[in-house]
Amino acid sequence: MDSTAGSTSAAEQAAMRRALALAATPGVPMVADTRRVGCVLLDAEGRTVAEGHHRGPGTPHAEAAALARAGEAARGATAVVTLEPCHHTGRTGPCTEALVAAGVRRVVFAETDANPVAAGGRARLEAAGIEVEAGLLVDEAAALAAVYRRAQQQQRPYVTWKLAATLDGRSAAADGTSRWISGRASRRDAHRLRAACDTMLVGTGTVLEDDPRLTVRDEQDRPAPVQPLRAVMGLRDLPVGARVLDDEADTVHLRTRDPRSALAELWVRDRQRVLLEGGPTLAAAFLADGLVDEIVCYVAPVLLGAGRAAVGDLGIPTISRALRPRVTDVTVLPGLDGEQPDVRLTLDPRET
């Protein structure tokens, strides 16, 4: 669900999405008392002044990091933060006092801090005369926190399998073409999903057949300033001219066919959220091993009758043993430029 606060600007909403991406930056030590927080400072015209994120216990909080980069430019700025600024002294000082001292005019945050030790930030800011707006993209912020808690519990990256399929469950036509099964709104939404992950994973077969770029791009097809790691899994060599080997983002070749080994290597590389974009064989391998934590499926009003199935053989011999993921969200994505709408299904395969 895409939640927005009632009186926030488009610039603040964009800044919160950037703050959420900053909060997802890989490499932050995963310990129980560490919250992943991002902060973006905007000037009066809605332009980014500075940004920062929490890098682990004992390091400056996201707000302090952004304020340090902004210097005097923070005066009169709006701070957009994924979590209510803390109002306590722990390993570092309270973020509320740093914001007040810097002369910030307005604070917009997503989640209210439920920790009673750190709570009270909003009240302190308002008492100092700072305008406060809460709840912007709160569902996305809560989901981000849940993702990283799950990754820490499992000691492996959280895996989202993303696919686009026709009504009859095809991911490509008989001749291998798949552009485009889903509409522009779905593709735009999928890039938002990519931006929320720190790794995109495909198999060597997908690289050889489709030659994907595997990058996050905006509506004008421009690359995002921060790109997830591109991971390719499989034993076959990658073609010299493959687009995943260009300089738009970093790429790692995981020379294994075992999903658990691939995730273990990504975990060692401080990767905590993986978007599985590979073909039906790779998807089936992860599903069969119980390594998919979330499914995001874009269903288009298209019929092919033949072609590549969205998922490979799962070894299920009878309907009574079928996997039945729990549906957690159903969203209709309106068609753009005369296109038919698609339906985005979000499912939890761990609960049947």
mmCIF file of C-alpha atoms in Angstrom:
data_model
loop_
_atom_site.group_PDB
_atom_site.id
_atom_site.type_symbol
_atom_site.label_atom_id
_atom_site.label_comp_id
_atom_site.label_asym_id
_atom_site.label_seq_id
_atom_site.Cartn_x
_atom_site.Cartn_y
_atom_site.Cartn_z
ATOM 1 C CA MET A 1 0.000 0.000 0.000
ATOM 2 C CA ASP A 2 1.251 3.447 -0.872
ATOM 3 C CA SER A 3 0.465 5.692 2.075
ATOM 4 C CA THR A 4 0.991 9.432 2.024
ATOM 5 C CA ALA A 5 0.393 12.067 4.663
ATOM 6 C CA GLY A 6 -2.319 14.588 3.925
ATOM 7 C CA SER A 7 -0.344 17.823 3.549
ATOM 8 C CA THR A 8 2.950 16.785 2.007
ATOM 9 C CA SER A 9 4.303 18.053 -1.285
ATOM 10 C CA ALA A 10 5.417 16.034 -4.286
ATOM 11 C CA ALA A 11 9.013 16.974 -3.463
ATOM 12 C CA GLU A 12 8.598 15.637 0.080
ATOM 13 C CA GLN A 13 7.095 12.405 -1.198
ATOM 14 C CA ALA A 14 9.989 11.952 -3.617
ATOM 15 C CA ALA A 15 12.423 12.754 -0.810
ATOM 16 C CA MET A 16 10.832 10.111 1.422
ATOM 17 C CA ARG A 17 11.270 7.495 -1.288
ATOM 18 C CA ARG A 18 14.912 8.517 -1.502
ATOM 19 C CA ALA A 19 15.205 8.355 2.299
ATOM 20 C CA LEU A 20 13.763 4.832 2.250
ATOM 21 C CA ALA A 21 16.326 3.863 -0.379
ATOM 22 C CA LEU A 22 19.076 5.335 1.802
ATOM 23 C CA ALA A 23 17.760 3.367 4.774
ATOM 24 C CA ALA A 24 18.117 0.217 2.665
ATOM 25 C CA THR A 25 21.795 0.890 1.907
ATOM 26 C CA PRO A 26 23.723 -2.379 2.320
ATOM 27 C CA GLY A 27 26.556 -2.775 4.792
ATOM 28 C CA VAL A 28 24.803 -1.572 7.965
ATOM 29 C CA PRO A 29 25.531 -4.046 10.783
ATOM 30 C CA MET A 30 22.414 -6.035 11.548
ATOM 31 C CA VAL A 31 22.023 -5.991 15.326
ATOM 32 C CA ALA A 32 18.914 -5.951 17.468
ATOM 33 C CA ASP A 33 19.009 -2.285 18.452
ATOM 34 C CA THR A 34 19.918 -0.919 15.023
ATOM 35 C CA ARG A 35 17.176 0.796 13.018
ATOM 36 C CA ARG A 36 17.695 1.471 9.341
ATOM 37 C CA VAL A 37 16.911 5.160 8.898
ATOM 38 C CA GLY A 38 17.367 7.569 6.004
ATOM 39 C CA CYS A 39 17.095 11.360 5.919
ATOM 40 C CA VAL A 40 16.887 13.928 3.114
ATOM 41 C CA LEU A 41 17.059 17.696 3.670
ATOM 42 C CA LEU A 42 15.121 19.937 1.269
ATOM 43 C CA ASP A 43 15.394 23.683 0.771
ATOM 44 C CA ALA A 44 12.385 26.007 0.440
ATOM 45 C CA GLU A 45 12.076 25.168 -3.270
ATOM 46 C CA GLY A 46 12.031 21.417 -2.629
ATOM 47 C CA ARG A 47 15.583 20.828 -3.828
ATOM 48 C CA THR A 48 17.841 18.370 -2.034
ATOM 49 C CA VAL A 49 20.368 20.055 0.231
ATOM 50 C CA ALA A 50 21.945 16.965 1.790
ATOM 51 C CA GLU A 51 21.149 13.400 2.739
ATOM 52 C CA GLY A 52 22.359 10.763 5.165
ATOM 53 C CA HIS A 53 21.619 7.354 6.651
ATOM 54 C CA HIS A 54 22.458 5.502 9.838
ATOM 55 C CA ARG A 55 25.536 3.328 9.300
ATOM 56 C CA GLY A 56 25.370 1.258 12.471
ATOM 57 C CA PRO A 57 25.658 1.392 16.267
ATOM 58 C CA GLY A 58 27.739 4.293 17.559
ATOM 59 C CA THR A 59 27.715 6.182 14.250
ATOM 60 C CA PRO A 60 25.763 9.427 13.664
ATOM 61 C CA HIS A 61 22.047 8.961 13.129
ATOM 62 C CA ALA A 62 20.605 9.733 9.697
ATOM 63 C CA GLU A 63 19.513 13.252 10.665
ATOM 64 C CA ALA A 64 22.893 14.117 12.182
ATOM 65 C CA ALA A 65 24.722 12.805 9.124
ATOM 66 C CA ALA A 66 22.569 14.897 6.768
ATOM 67 C CA LEU A 67 22.878 18.006 8.941
ATOM 68 C CA ALA A 68 26.660 17.695 9.047
ATOM 69 C CA ARG A 69 26.765 17.594 5.243
ATOM 70 C CA ALA A 70 24.364 20.527 4.899
ATOM 71 C CA GLY A 71 26.063 22.928 7.328
ATOM 72 C CA GLU A 72 24.439 26.359 7.267
ATOM 73 C CA ALA A 73 22.181 25.289 4.391
ATOM 74 C CA ALA A 74 20.130 23.302 6.919
ATOM 75 C CA ARG A 75 18.679 26.512 8.366
ATOM 76 C CA GLY A 76 15.067 26.822 7.186
ATOM 77 C CA ALA A 77 15.164 23.391 5.537
ATOM 78 C CA THR A 78 12.687 20.512 5.685
ATOM 79 C CA ALA A 79 13.993 17.225 7.085
ATOM 80 C CA VAL A 80 12.348 14.159 5.547
ATOM 81 C CA VAL A 81 13.080 11.117 7.733
ATOM 82 C CA THR A 82 11.911 7.513 7.652
ATOM 83 C CA LEU A 83 11.560 7.343 11.469
ATOM 84 C CA GLU A 84 10.469 9.886 14.080
ATOM 85 C CA PRO A 85 13.619 11.680 15.287
ATOM 86 C CA CYS A 86 14.816 10.273 18.589
ATOM 87 C CA HIS A 87 14.650 12.294 21.797
ATOM 88 C CA HIS A 88 17.152 10.523 24.013
ATOM 89 C CA THR A 89 20.881 10.238 24.566
ATOM 90 C CA GLY A 90 22.355 6.842 23.841
ATOM 91 C CA ARG A 91 25.581 6.159 21.966
ATOM 92 C CA THR A 92 24.915 9.496 20.265
ATOM 93 C CA GLY A 93 22.951 12.611 21.197
ATOM 94 C CA PRO A 94 19.237 13.201 20.495
ATOM 95 C CA CYS A 95 18.366 13.983 16.883
ATOM 96 C CA THR A 96 15.650 16.379 18.046
ATOM 97 C CA GLU A 97 18.221 18.705 19.583
ATOM 98 C CA ALA A 98 20.412 18.541 16.487
ATOM 99 C CA LEU A 99 17.441 19.528 14.300
ATOM 100 C CA VAL A 100 16.457 22.365 16.617
ATOM 101 C CA ALA A 101 20.020 23.697 16.809
ATOM 102 C CA ALA A 102 20.371 23.567 13.025
ATOM 103 C CA GLY A 103 17.305 25.759 12.541
ATOM 104 C CA VAL A 104 15.264 23.242 10.562
ATOM 105 C CA ARG A 105 11.809 24.653 9.761
ATOM 106 C CA ARG A 106 9.813 21.471 9.118
ATOM 107 C CA VAL A 107 10.156 17.739 9.765
ATOM 108 C CA VAL A 108 8.285 15.046 7.845
ATOM 109 C CA PHE A 109 8.626 11.457 9.019
ATOM 110 C CA ALA A 110 7.074 8.092 8.182
ATOM 111 C CA GLU A 111 6.956 5.879 11.274
ATOM 112 C CA THR A 112 6.377 6.949 14.844
ATOM 113 C CA ASP A 113 9.116 5.514 17.050
ATOM 114 C CA ALA A 114 7.509 2.785 19.164
ATOM 115 C CA ASN A 115 10.586 2.484 21.377
ATOM 116 C CA PRO A 116 9.595 4.188 24.681
ATOM 117 C CA VAL A 117 13.236 5.057 25.353
ATOM 118 C CA ALA A 118 13.595 7.038 22.108
ATOM 119 C CA ALA A 119 10.024 8.325 21.791
ATOM 120 C CA GLY A 120 8.860 11.903 22.262
ATOM 121 C CA GLY A 121 10.608 13.402 19.271
ATOM 122 C CA ARG A 122 7.516 14.940 17.719
ATOM 123 C CA ALA A 123 6.474 16.665 20.930
ATOM 124 C CA ARG A 124 9.939 18.131 21.410
ATOM 125 C CA LEU A 125 10.116 19.434 17.848
ATOM 126 C CA GLU A 126 6.667 21.017 18.030
ATOM 127 C CA ALA A 127 7.533 22.607 21.381
ATOM 128 C CA ALA A 128 10.516 24.219 19.656
ATOM 129 C CA GLY A 129 8.221 25.705 16.996
ATOM 130 C CA ILE A 130 9.103 23.231 14.234
ATOM 131 C CA GLU A 131 6.268 22.158 11.935
ATOM 132 C CA VAL A 132 5.830 18.368 11.968
ATOM 133 C CA GLU A 133 4.009 16.008 9.597
ATOM 134 C CA ALA A 134 3.839 12.268 10.345
ATOM 135 C CA GLY A 135 2.791 9.174 8.408
ATOM 136 C CA LEU A 136 4.247 9.815 4.944
ATOM 137 C CA LEU A 137 4.752 6.417 3.240
ATOM 138 C CA VAL A 138 4.377 4.759 6.634
ATOM 139 C CA ASP A 139 3.451 1.367 5.137
ATOM 140 C CA GLU A 140 6.609 1.307 3.046
ATOM 141 C CA ALA A 141 8.723 2.242 6.054
ATOM 142 C CA ALA A 142 7.133 -0.465 8.198
ATOM 143 C CA ALA A 143 7.650 -3.026 5.438
ATOM 144 C CA LEU A 144 11.313 -2.046 5.168
ATOM 145 C CA ALA A 145 11.824 -2.625 8.890
ATOM 146 C CA ALA A 146 10.064 -5.995 8.682
ATOM 147 C CA VAL A 147 12.235 -7.066 5.752
ATOM 148 C CA TYR A 148 15.472 -6.478 7.611
ATOM 149 C CA ARG A 149 14.221 -8.085 10.806
ATOM 150 C CA ARG A 150 13.377 -11.182 8.777
ATOM 151 C CA ALA A 151 16.786 -11.168 7.080
ATOM 152 C CA GLN A 152 18.528 -11.016 10.440
ATOM 153 C CA GLN A 153 16.422 -13.855 11.814
ATOM 154 C CA GLN A 154 17.199 -16.055 8.805
ATOM 155 C CA GLN A 155 20.831 -14.948 8.425
ATOM 156 C CA ARG A 156 20.294 -14.676 4.693
ATOM 157 C CA PRO A 157 18.883 -12.022 2.363
ATOM 158 C CA TYR A 158 15.132 -11.507 2.212
ATOM 159 C CA VAL A 159 14.020 -12.719 -1.238
ATOM 160 C CA THR A 160 11.227 -11.184 -3.304
ATOM 161 C CA TRP A 161 10.304 -13.018 -6.502
ATOM 162 C CA LYS A 162 8.985 -10.545 -9.061
ATOM 163 C CA LEU A 163 7.243 -11.704 -12.227
ATOM 164 C CA ALA A 164 4.924 -10.452 -14.932
ATOM 165 C CA ALA A 165 2.478 -12.983 -16.334
ATOM 166 C CA THR A 166 -0.471 -13.306 -18.664
ATOM 167 C CA LEU A 167 -3.867 -14.531 -17.509
ATOM 168 C CA ASP A 168 -2.851 -18.038 -18.555
ATOM 169 C CA GLY A 169 0.405 -17.934 -16.604
ATOM 170 C CA ARG A 170 2.870 -17.229 -19.422
ATOM 171 C CA SER A 171 5.957 -15.065 -19.024
ATOM 172 C CA ALA A 172 6.865 -15.074 -22.737
ATOM 173 C CA ALA A 173 5.339 -16.031 -26.058
ATOM 174 C CA ALA A 174 6.243 -19.147 -28.019
ATOM 175 C CA ASP A 175 8.957 -17.241 -29.904
ATOM 176 C CA GLY A 176 10.492 -16.011 -26.642
ATOM 177 C CA THR A 177 9.250 -12.410 -26.856
ATOM 178 C CA SER A 178 8.004 -10.842 -23.632
ATOM 179 C CA ARG A 179 8.046 -7.071 -24.279
ATOM 180 C CA TRP A 180 5.658 -6.060 -23.167
ATOM 181 C CA ILE A 181 3.313 -8.373 -21.283
ATOM 182 C CA SER A 182 2.560 -5.800 -18.613
ATOM 183 C CA GLY A 183 1.766 -2.130 -19.124
ATOM 184 C CA ARG A 184 3.745 1.020 -18.397
ATOM 185 C CA ALA A 185 2.226 1.459 -14.941
ATOM 186 C CA SER A 186 3.382 -2.024 -13.939
ATOM 187 C CA ARG A 187 6.864 -1.456 -15.316
ATOM 188 C CA ARG A 188 7.109 1.856 -13.479
ATOM 189 C CA ASP A 189 5.992 0.147 -10.274
ATOM 190 C CA ALA A 190 8.533 -2.641 -10.821
ATOM 191 C CA HIS A 191 11.344 -0.077 -10.950
ATOM 192 C CA ARG A 192 10.181 1.235 -7.584
ATOM 193 C CA LEU A 193 10.431 -2.327 -6.312
ATOM 194 C CA ARG A 194 13.934 -2.634 -7.750
ATOM 195 C CA ALA A 195 14.959 0.582 -6.021
ATOM 196 C CA ALA A 196 13.854 -0.847 -2.665
ATOM 197 C CA CYS A 197 16.231 -3.820 -3.002
ATOM 198 C CA ASP A 198 20.011 -3.891 -2.751
ATOM 199 C CA THR A 199 20.472 -6.793 -5.201
ATOM 200 C CA MET A 200 18.806 -8.035 -8.385
ATOM 201 C CA LEU A 201 19.380 -11.718 -9.120
ATOM 202 C CA VAL A 202 18.957 -13.587 -12.401
ATOM 203 C CA GLY A 203 20.303 -16.798 -13.890
ATOM 204 C CA THR A 204 22.806 -17.073 -16.696
ATOM 205 C CA GLY A 205 19.975 -18.279 -18.932
ATOM 206 C CA THR A 206 18.153 -14.963 -18.570
ATOM 207 C CA VAL A 207 21.313 -13.049 -19.471
ATOM 208 C CA LEU A 208 21.924 -15.222 -22.533
ATOM 209 C CA GLU A 209 18.309 -15.080 -23.741
ATOM 210 C CA ASP A 210 17.163 -11.573 -22.820
ATOM 211 C CA ASP A 211 20.369 -9.539 -22.254
ATOM 212 C CA PRO A 212 18.727 -7.379 -19.538
ATOM 213 C CA ARG A 213 20.252 -4.177 -18.202
ATOM 214 C CA LEU A 214 19.066 -4.903 -14.652
ATOM 215 C CA THR A 215 19.110 -1.282 -13.587
ATOM 216 C CA VAL A 216 16.708 1.083 -11.849
ATOM 217 C CA ARG A 217 15.426 3.735 -14.234
ATOM 218 C CA ASP A 218 12.986 6.634 -13.964
ATOM 219 C CA GLU A 219 9.997 7.438 -16.165
ATOM 220 C CA GLN A 220 12.292 9.085 -18.743
ATOM 221 C CA ASP A 221 14.470 5.930 -18.853
ATOM 222 C CA ARG A 222 17.282 7.668 -16.985
ATOM 223 C CA PRO A 223 19.347 5.576 -14.554
ATOM 224 C CA ALA A 224 18.789 6.189 -10.841
ATOM 225 C CA PRO A 225 21.732 7.713 -8.935
ATOM 226 C CA VAL A 226 22.009 4.609 -6.693
ATOM 227 C CA GLN A 227 21.860 1.185 -8.308
ATOM 228 C CA PRO A 228 21.421 -2.250 -6.712
ATOM 229 C CA LEU A 229 24.075 -4.895 -7.204
ATOM 230 C CA ARG A 230 23.459 -7.072 -10.273
ATOM 231 C CA ALA A 231 23.985 -10.751 -9.431
ATOM 232 C CA VAL A 232 24.028 -13.507 -12.045
ATOM 233 C CA MET A 233 23.808 -17.094 -10.827
ATOM 234 C CA GLY A 234 24.993 -20.095 -12.837
ATOM 235 C CA LEU A 235 28.014 -21.940 -14.201
ATOM 236 C CA ARG A 236 27.997 -20.700 -17.790
ATOM 237 C CA ASP A 237 30.282 -17.816 -18.764
ATOM 238 C CA LEU A 238 28.673 -14.458 -19.488
ATOM 239 C CA PRO A 239 29.052 -13.009 -22.998
ATOM 240 C CA VAL A 240 31.669 -10.267 -23.227
ATOM 241 C CA GLY A 241 29.135 -7.759 -24.522
ATOM 242 C CA ALA A 242 26.364 -8.551 -22.025
ATOM 243 C CA ARG A 243 24.674 -5.409 -20.736
ATOM 244 C CA VAL A 244 24.969 -6.591 -17.114
ATOM 245 C CA LEU A 245 28.741 -6.138 -17.536
ATOM 246 C CA ASP A 246 28.534 -2.453 -18.430
ATOM 247 C CA ASP A 247 29.483 0.332 -16.020
ATOM 248 C CA GLU A 248 25.950 1.370 -15.034
ATOM 249 C CA ALA A 249 26.092 -0.779 -11.886
ATOM 250 C CA ASP A 250 28.286 -3.358 -10.180
ATOM 251 C CA THR A 251 27.853 -7.002 -11.169
ATOM 252 C CA VAL A 252 28.871 -10.242 -9.487
ATOM 253 C CA HIS A 253 28.807 -13.682 -11.107
ATOM 254 C CA LEU A 254 27.827 -16.339 -8.562
ATOM 255 C CA ARG A 255 29.215 -19.552 -10.032
ATOM 256 C CA THR A 256 26.726 -21.930 -8.467
ATOM 257 C CA ARG A 257 23.364 -23.473 -9.251
ATOM 258 C CA ASP A 258 22.482 -23.863 -5.593
ATOM 259 C CA PRO A 259 20.145 -21.137 -4.275
ATOM 260 C CA ARG A 260 21.372 -21.486 -0.699
ATOM 261 C CA SER A 261 24.991 -21.065 -1.751
ATOM 262 C CA ALA A 262 24.105 -18.010 -3.804
ATOM 263 C CA LEU A 263 22.280 -16.366 -0.908
ATOM 264 C CA ALA A 264 25.102 -17.226 1.491
ATOM 265 C CA GLU A 265 27.590 -15.464 -0.770
ATOM 266 C CA LEU A 266 25.334 -12.423 -1.055
ATOM 267 C CA TRP A 267 24.912 -12.345 2.740
ATOM 268 C CA VAL A 268 28.680 -12.270 3.169
ATOM 269 C CA ARG A 269 28.640 -9.253 0.836
ATOM 270 C CA ASP A 270 26.228 -7.458 3.229
ATOM 271 C CA ARG A 271 23.218 -7.895 0.947
ATOM 272 C CA GLN A 272 19.927 -8.102 2.792
ATOM 273 C CA ARG A 273 17.161 -7.720 0.198
ATOM 274 C CA VAL A 274 17.275 -9.620 -3.082
ATOM 275 C CA LEU A 275 14.872 -9.189 -5.974
ATOM 276 C CA LEU A 276 14.685 -12.464 -7.862
ATOM 277 C CA GLU A 277 14.074 -11.597 -11.520
ATOM 278 C CA GLY A 278 15.388 -14.738 -13.169
ATOM 279 C CA GLY A 279 13.395 -17.082 -15.372
ATOM 280 C CA PRO A 280 11.110 -20.006 -14.505
ATOM 281 C CA THR A 281 13.923 -22.446 -13.688
ATOM 282 C CA LEU A 282 15.553 -20.149 -11.168
ATOM 283 C CA ALA A 283 12.191 -19.253 -9.617
ATOM 284 C CA ALA A 284 11.289 -22.923 -9.241
ATOM 285 C CA ALA A 285 14.619 -23.681 -7.553
ATOM 286 C CA PHE A 286 14.134 -20.950 -4.945
ATOM 287 C CA LEU A 287 10.490 -21.866 -4.352
ATOM 288 C CA ALA A 288 11.287 -25.563 -4.008
ATOM 289 C CA ASP A 289 13.925 -24.776 -1.375
ATOM 290 C CA GLY A 290 11.565 -22.503 0.569
ATOM 291 C CA LEU A 291 13.780 -19.483 -0.060
ATOM 292 C CA VAL A 292 11.171 -17.025 -1.364
ATOM 293 C CA ASP A 293 9.837 -14.651 1.291
ATOM 294 C CA GLU A 294 7.526 -12.586 -0.904
ATOM 295 C CA ILE A 295 5.971 -12.803 -4.355
ATOM 296 C CA VAL A 296 5.029 -9.736 -6.383
ATOM 297 C CA CYS A 297 3.136 -10.698 -9.529
ATOM 298 C CA TYR A 298 1.927 -8.300 -12.214
ATOM 299 C CA VAL A 299 -0.985 -9.976 -13.999
ATOM 300 C CA ALA A 300 -1.863 -8.506 -17.387
ATOM 301 C CA PRO A 301 -5.161 -8.981 -19.284
ATOM 302 C CA VAL A 302 -3.352 -10.927 -22.002
ATOM 303 C CA LEU A 303 -3.821 -14.485 -23.328
ATOM 304 C CA LEU A 304 -1.120 -16.399 -25.223
ATOM 305 C CA GLY A 305 -2.211 -20.033 -25.012
ATOM 306 C CA ALA A 306 1.392 -21.151 -25.486
ATOM 307 C CA GLY A 307 4.862 -20.002 -24.572
ATOM 308 C CA ARG A 308 7.137 -20.008 -21.555
ATOM 309 C CA ALA A 309 5.525 -20.718 -18.191
ATOM 310 C CA ALA A 310 6.130 -18.195 -15.428
ATOM 311 C CA VAL A 311 7.580 -20.877 -13.145
ATOM 312 C CA GLY A 312 9.228 -24.220 -13.812
ATOM 313 C CA ASP A 313 8.537 -27.682 -12.430
ATOM 314 C CA LEU A 314 8.041 -27.637 -8.661
ATOM 315 C CA GLY A 315 7.687 -31.414 -8.379
ATOM 316 C CA ILE A 316 4.049 -31.163 -7.283
ATOM 317 C CA PRO A 317 2.192 -34.301 -8.425
ATOM 318 C CA THR A 318 -1.360 -33.501 -7.280
ATOM 319 C CA ILE A 319 -3.589 -30.527 -6.464
ATOM 320 C CA SER A 320 -3.676 -31.355 -2.761
ATOM 321 C CA ARG A 321 0.052 -30.568 -2.533
ATOM 322 C CA ALA A 322 -0.107 -27.277 -4.420
ATOM 323 C CA LEU A 323 1.599 -24.240 -2.943
ATOM 324 C CA ARG A 324 -1.063 -21.756 -1.884
ATOM 325 C CA PRO A 325 0.607 -18.435 -0.958
ATOM 326 C CA ARG A 326 -1.392 -16.066 1.224
ATOM 327 C CA VAL A 327 -2.496 -12.928 -0.606
ATOM 328 C CA THR A 328 -1.428 -9.827 1.332
ATOM 329 C CA ASP A 329 -2.331 -7.127 -1.183
ATOM 330 C CA VAL A 330 -4.270 -6.705 -4.429
ATOM 331 C CA THR A 331 -3.793 -3.435 -6.308
ATOM 332 C CA VAL A 332 -5.187 -2.433 -9.699
ATOM 333 C CA LEU A 333 -2.616 -0.404 -11.631
ATOM 334 C CA PRO A 334 -4.485 1.934 -13.998
ATOM 335 C CA GLY A 335 -3.587 1.706 -17.654
ATOM 336 C CA LEU A 336 -1.583 4.578 -19.122
ATOM 337 C CA ASP A 337 -2.011 6.022 -22.630
ATOM 338 C CA GLY A 338 -5.008 3.839 -23.394
ATOM 339 C CA GLU A 339 -3.532 0.610 -22.023
ATOM 340 C CA GLN A 340 -5.611 -1.898 -20.104
ATOM 341 C CA PRO A 341 -5.062 -1.927 -16.325
ATOM 342 C CA ASP A 342 -2.914 -4.633 -14.737
ATOM 343 C CA VAL A 343 -3.343 -6.228 -11.325
ATOM 344 C CA ARG A 344 -0.453 -6.408 -8.859
ATOM 345 C CA LEU A 345 -0.679 -9.320 -6.438
ATOM 346 C CA THR A 346 1.559 -9.436 -3.370
ATOM 347 C CA LEU A 347 1.730 -12.819 -1.661
ATOM 348 C CA ASP A 348 3.454 -14.499 1.248
ATOM 349 C CA PRO A 349 4.549 -18.020 0.202
ATOM 350 C CA ARG A 350 5.534 -18.950 3.742
ATOM 351 C CA GLU A 351 1.914 -18.963 4.929
ATOM 352 C CA THR A 352 -0.407 -21.322 3.112
#
